[in-house]
XYZ file of C-alpha atoms in Angstrom:
306
model
C 0.000 0.000 0.000
C 1.367 3.411 -0.879
C 0.805 6.349 1.419
C 0.449 9.985 0.440
C 2.684 12.253 2.485
C 1.555 15.702 3.497
C 3.668 18.781 4.306
C 2.783 21.493 6.787
C 3.614 25.203 6.687
C 5.024 27.079 9.612
C 2.033 28.517 11.463
C 3.814 31.742 12.279
C 4.823 32.334 8.668
C 1.346 31.454 7.467
C -0.334 33.876 9.840
C 2.089 36.628 8.878
C 1.545 36.090 5.161
C -2.219 36.069 5.586
C -2.191 39.310 7.555
C -0.071 40.999 4.889
C -1.962 39.590 1.911
C -5.458 39.594 3.288
C -6.835 42.501 5.343
C -9.925 40.406 6.028
C -7.757 37.961 7.934
C -6.299 40.820 9.988
C -9.851 41.831 10.827
C -10.507 38.248 11.926
C -7.649 38.571 14.454
C -9.451 41.539 15.941
C -12.591 39.424 16.065
C -10.632 36.803 18.020
C -9.698 39.474 20.531
C -13.380 40.356 20.815
C -14.175 36.676 21.403
C -11.552 36.583 24.141
C -13.254 39.505 25.851
C -16.577 37.677 25.566
C -14.950 34.596 27.085
C -13.595 36.592 30.010
C -17.069 37.998 30.518
C -18.484 34.490 30.672
C -15.792 33.452 33.144
C -16.745 36.377 35.381
C -20.404 35.387 35.196
C -19.474 31.792 36.011
C -17.418 32.926 39.012
C -20.443 34.778 40.319
C -22.571 31.658 39.875
C -19.980 29.530 41.680
C -19.928 32.010 44.542
C -23.667 31.508 44.935
C -23.482 27.713 44.558
C -19.948 26.631 45.583
C -20.862 22.948 45.857
C -22.120 22.434 42.292
C -19.421 20.527 40.454
C -21.125 21.088 37.094
C -20.282 24.803 37.323
C -16.571 24.041 37.624
C -16.866 21.700 34.652
C -18.494 24.442 32.586
C -15.775 26.873 33.628
C -13.108 24.333 32.645
C -14.684 23.960 29.212
C -14.747 27.728 28.776
C -11.047 27.945 29.579
C -10.358 25.029 27.244
C -12.195 26.764 24.401
C -10.193 29.916 25.129
C -6.982 27.829 24.835
C -6.128 28.455 28.481
C -5.416 24.812 29.138
C -3.723 25.054 32.536
C -6.671 26.941 33.985
C -9.014 24.383 32.408
C -7.108 21.534 34.072
C -7.363 23.279 37.430
C -11.131 23.687 37.106
C -11.610 20.062 36.023
C -9.746 18.980 39.165
C -11.975 21.163 41.332
C -15.004 19.456 39.771
C -13.461 16.026 40.420
C -12.916 16.827 44.086
C -16.596 17.677 44.413
C -17.762 14.610 42.473
C -14.996 11.971 42.260
C -17.368 9.362 40.795
C -18.202 11.236 37.574
C -16.288 9.420 34.772
C -16.486 12.165 32.168
C -14.479 14.567 34.340
C -11.454 12.286 34.368
C -11.927 11.562 30.676
C -12.075 15.229 29.708
C -9.009 16.000 31.801
C -7.107 13.057 30.300
C -8.043 14.068 26.751
C -6.845 17.596 27.426
C -3.528 16.266 28.695
C -3.227 14.128 25.556
C -3.880 17.155 23.344
C -0.909 18.787 25.101
C 1.296 15.685 24.548
C 1.409 15.097 28.293
C 0.681 11.405 28.068
C 1.978 10.390 31.485
C -0.502 12.742 33.142
C -3.258 11.558 30.820
C -2.473 7.973 31.801
C -2.784 8.919 35.462
C -6.261 10.396 34.893
C -7.446 7.324 33.005
C -6.265 5.089 35.846
C -8.041 7.327 38.358
C -11.207 6.818 36.310
C -10.759 3.034 36.290
C -10.705 3.011 40.081
C -14.359 4.071 39.958
C -15.313 2.174 36.778
C -12.931 -0.667 35.813
C -14.851 -1.292 32.587
C -14.884 2.249 31.202
C -14.192 1.586 27.514
C -12.988 5.109 26.789
C -10.379 4.996 29.546
C -9.194 1.536 28.498
C -8.820 2.615 24.870
C -7.081 5.825 25.928
C -4.529 3.868 27.965
C -3.979 1.542 24.999
C -3.257 4.483 22.687
C -0.754 5.939 25.177
C 0.960 2.580 25.697
C 1.255 2.091 21.951
C 2.789 5.529 21.484
C 5.264 5.025 24.316
C 8.208 7.298 24.883
C 10.917 7.957 22.292
C 9.142 5.650 19.851
C 9.292 2.651 22.188
C 5.684 1.647 22.618
C 4.496 -1.369 24.581
C 2.447 -3.020 21.845
C 1.669 -6.192 23.780
C 0.271 -4.302 26.744
C -1.585 -1.896 24.442
C -3.252 -4.846 22.742
C -4.476 -6.146 26.104
C -6.107 -2.806 26.848
C -7.708 -2.617 23.392
C -9.111 -6.107 24.000
C -10.536 -4.966 27.338
C -11.991 -1.823 25.743
C -13.754 -3.842 23.044
C -15.029 -6.340 25.595
C -16.472 -3.416 27.584
C -17.981 -1.802 24.463
C -18.161 -4.300 21.569
C -19.783 -1.742 19.262
C -17.010 0.853 19.413
C -15.800 1.622 15.894
C -12.915 3.645 17.306
C -11.521 0.820 19.427
C -11.776 -1.636 16.518
C -10.076 0.856 14.209
C -7.205 1.537 16.618
C -6.725 -2.144 17.427
C -6.735 -2.901 13.701
C -3.993 -0.319 13.182
C -1.952 -1.973 15.924
C -2.463 -5.386 14.335
C -1.164 -3.901 11.069
C 1.920 -2.631 12.879
C 2.482 -6.130 14.275
C 2.028 -7.765 10.860
C -1.139 -9.567 11.945
C -3.047 -8.662 8.801
C -5.902 -11.149 9.104
C -6.856 -9.857 12.543
C -6.483 -6.279 11.324
C -8.794 -6.998 8.410
C -11.443 -8.354 10.790
C -11.320 -5.207 12.910
C -11.518 -2.946 9.865
C -14.322 -5.118 8.497
C -16.275 -4.344 11.669
C -15.865 -0.616 10.967
C -16.829 -0.970 7.300
C -19.979 -2.889 8.200
C -21.056 0.018 10.364
C -19.855 2.674 7.889
C -19.999 0.998 4.460
C -19.145 4.095 2.425
C -16.412 5.449 4.694
C -13.303 5.856 2.550
C -10.843 5.672 5.425
C -12.318 2.406 6.668
C -12.346 0.950 3.154
C -8.726 1.964 2.544
C -7.627 0.428 5.840
C -9.410 -2.835 5.152
C -8.103 -2.937 1.582
C -4.576 -2.354 2.865
C -4.951 -5.204 5.372
C -6.219 -7.534 2.646
C -3.405 -6.464 0.323
C -0.629 -6.984 2.876
C -2.226 -10.307 3.833
C -2.188 -11.258 0.127
C -5.943 -11.651 0.001
C -6.009 -10.130 -3.458
C -9.662 -10.798 -4.412
C -10.940 -8.949 -1.327
C -8.386 -6.169 -1.791
C -9.513 -5.697 -5.389
C -13.160 -5.596 -4.293
C -12.418 -2.840 -1.776
C -10.398 -0.730 -4.209
C -13.160 -1.156 -6.777
C -15.677 0.099 -4.210
C -13.436 3.069 -3.435
C -13.242 3.896 -7.145
C -17.028 3.637 -7.414
C -17.340 6.187 -4.613
C -14.524 8.481 -5.792
C -13.638 7.778 -9.396
C -12.093 11.235 -9.694
C -9.135 10.296 -7.448
C -6.140 8.665 -9.122
C -4.521 6.913 -6.146
C -6.957 3.963 -5.959
C -6.530 3.315 -9.690
C -2.758 3.086 -9.263
C -3.015 0.740 -6.292
C -5.616 -1.453 -7.982
C -3.406 -1.476 -11.068
C -0.524 -2.728 -8.928
C -2.732 -5.487 -7.529
C -3.958 -6.502 -10.981
C -0.336 -6.612 -12.126
C 0.584 -8.806 -9.146
C -2.101 -11.354 -10.006
C -1.321 -11.337 -13.715
C -4.314 -9.319 -14.973
C -2.053 -7.224 -17.159
C -4.643 -5.569 -19.392
C -6.796 -4.556 -16.418
C -3.681 -3.099 -14.813
C -2.938 -1.133 -17.977
C -6.457 0.278 -18.004
C -6.153 1.395 -14.373
C -2.777 3.086 -14.880
C -4.101 4.880 -17.949
C -7.177 6.011 -16.024
C -4.935 7.387 -13.264
C -2.777 9.287 -15.768
C -5.855 10.761 -17.449
C -6.890 12.289 -14.116
C -3.630 14.308 -14.046
C -2.811 13.489 -10.421
C -0.007 14.953 -8.278
C 3.547 14.328 -9.435
C 4.314 11.360 -7.165
C 1.110 9.503 -8.080
C 1.639 10.271 -11.765
C 5.188 8.873 -11.565
C 3.931 5.638 -10.028
C 1.273 5.302 -12.727
C 3.860 5.707 -15.495
C 6.170 3.207 -13.804
C 3.322 0.709 -13.443
C 2.446 1.176 -17.085
C 6.095 0.581 -18.011
C 5.998 -2.731 -16.128
C 2.816 -3.665 -17.977
C 4.502 -3.018 -21.324
C 7.488 -5.055 -20.113
C 5.178 -8.011 -19.507
C 3.569 -7.508 -22.904
C 6.944 -7.385 -24.637
C 6.421 -3.797 -25.820
C 9.985 -2.611 -25.199
C 9.626 0.741 -26.954
C 6.544 1.697 -24.952
C 8.198 0.389 -21.788
C 11.195 2.711 -22.288
C 8.913 5.671 -22.982
C 6.970 5.114 -19.769
C 10.137 4.557 -17.721
C 11.509 7.807 -19.099
C 8.335 9.639 -18.039
C 8.491 8.052 -14.591
C 12.137 9.049 -14.125
C 11.413 12.588 -15.293
C 8.828 12.792 -12.522
C 11.319 11.642 -9.906
C 10.537 7.939 -9.780
C 13.734 5.955 -9.175
C 12.887 2.520 -10.509
C 16.002 1.001 -8.969
C 14.392 1.374 -5.537
C 11.210 -0.405 -6.562
C 10.466 -3.999 -7.320
C 9.047 -5.044 -10.630
């Protein structure tokens, strides 16, 4: 399976360029300042309400959410903890605090909150899945995949209908090379969301890496039916057809991809695939032409397998 890489611009440079090039964006920054003033006004109103009802944990939760929406995360964390002290048995408070820690890449603290939640509800599926995600990520790229898998199993046992837990466990199975089990998890997601492109791509990838070519072809065909204006699935299906010896079908897919004028990297792969088709067909002149086009687009055939 090929993956499309994405690049990201520096946020600071992007904001600067937008302010210079687009006065409307500069005005939107002023609007953000206005929103901040509105937020502070709401905080003041909430403080007054808390003063009248100091024992209502829901008010601290609302205040925490306000701070979170204002991107004042530390204050939000403080207010969530105040709510927890008033009502330590409310699972969503721990969950919201843990998720906020995770958004700040403070996974150790998020883990602590999930474990605090499990003290009150050992079968909370969200906490179990959250712990699994943190364990898988690990520190310095050293995740504990075996332990993460145990927590995903517990999460799915607690909530068998969770698409998210099946999707994340499937991704872990893929990482471990357990493609059949990954395909079953992704199949669960597809059955609940039959036209979801991400789920279809994941299942197709699992089938492809597990060498279940008929099912992989069926999924890529479904993806093309849903989005025939995207070249990537044609290239991948062409590669699969070429692998199973359906050379003319592969040629048709590569030609369809090229006709869509995709990005440079996808176009290069399509031309290379077409060159390999012509190689199989004994069309040496056409093969050289397609290889030349692929190389011109930056495709280094020496790094790829025929």
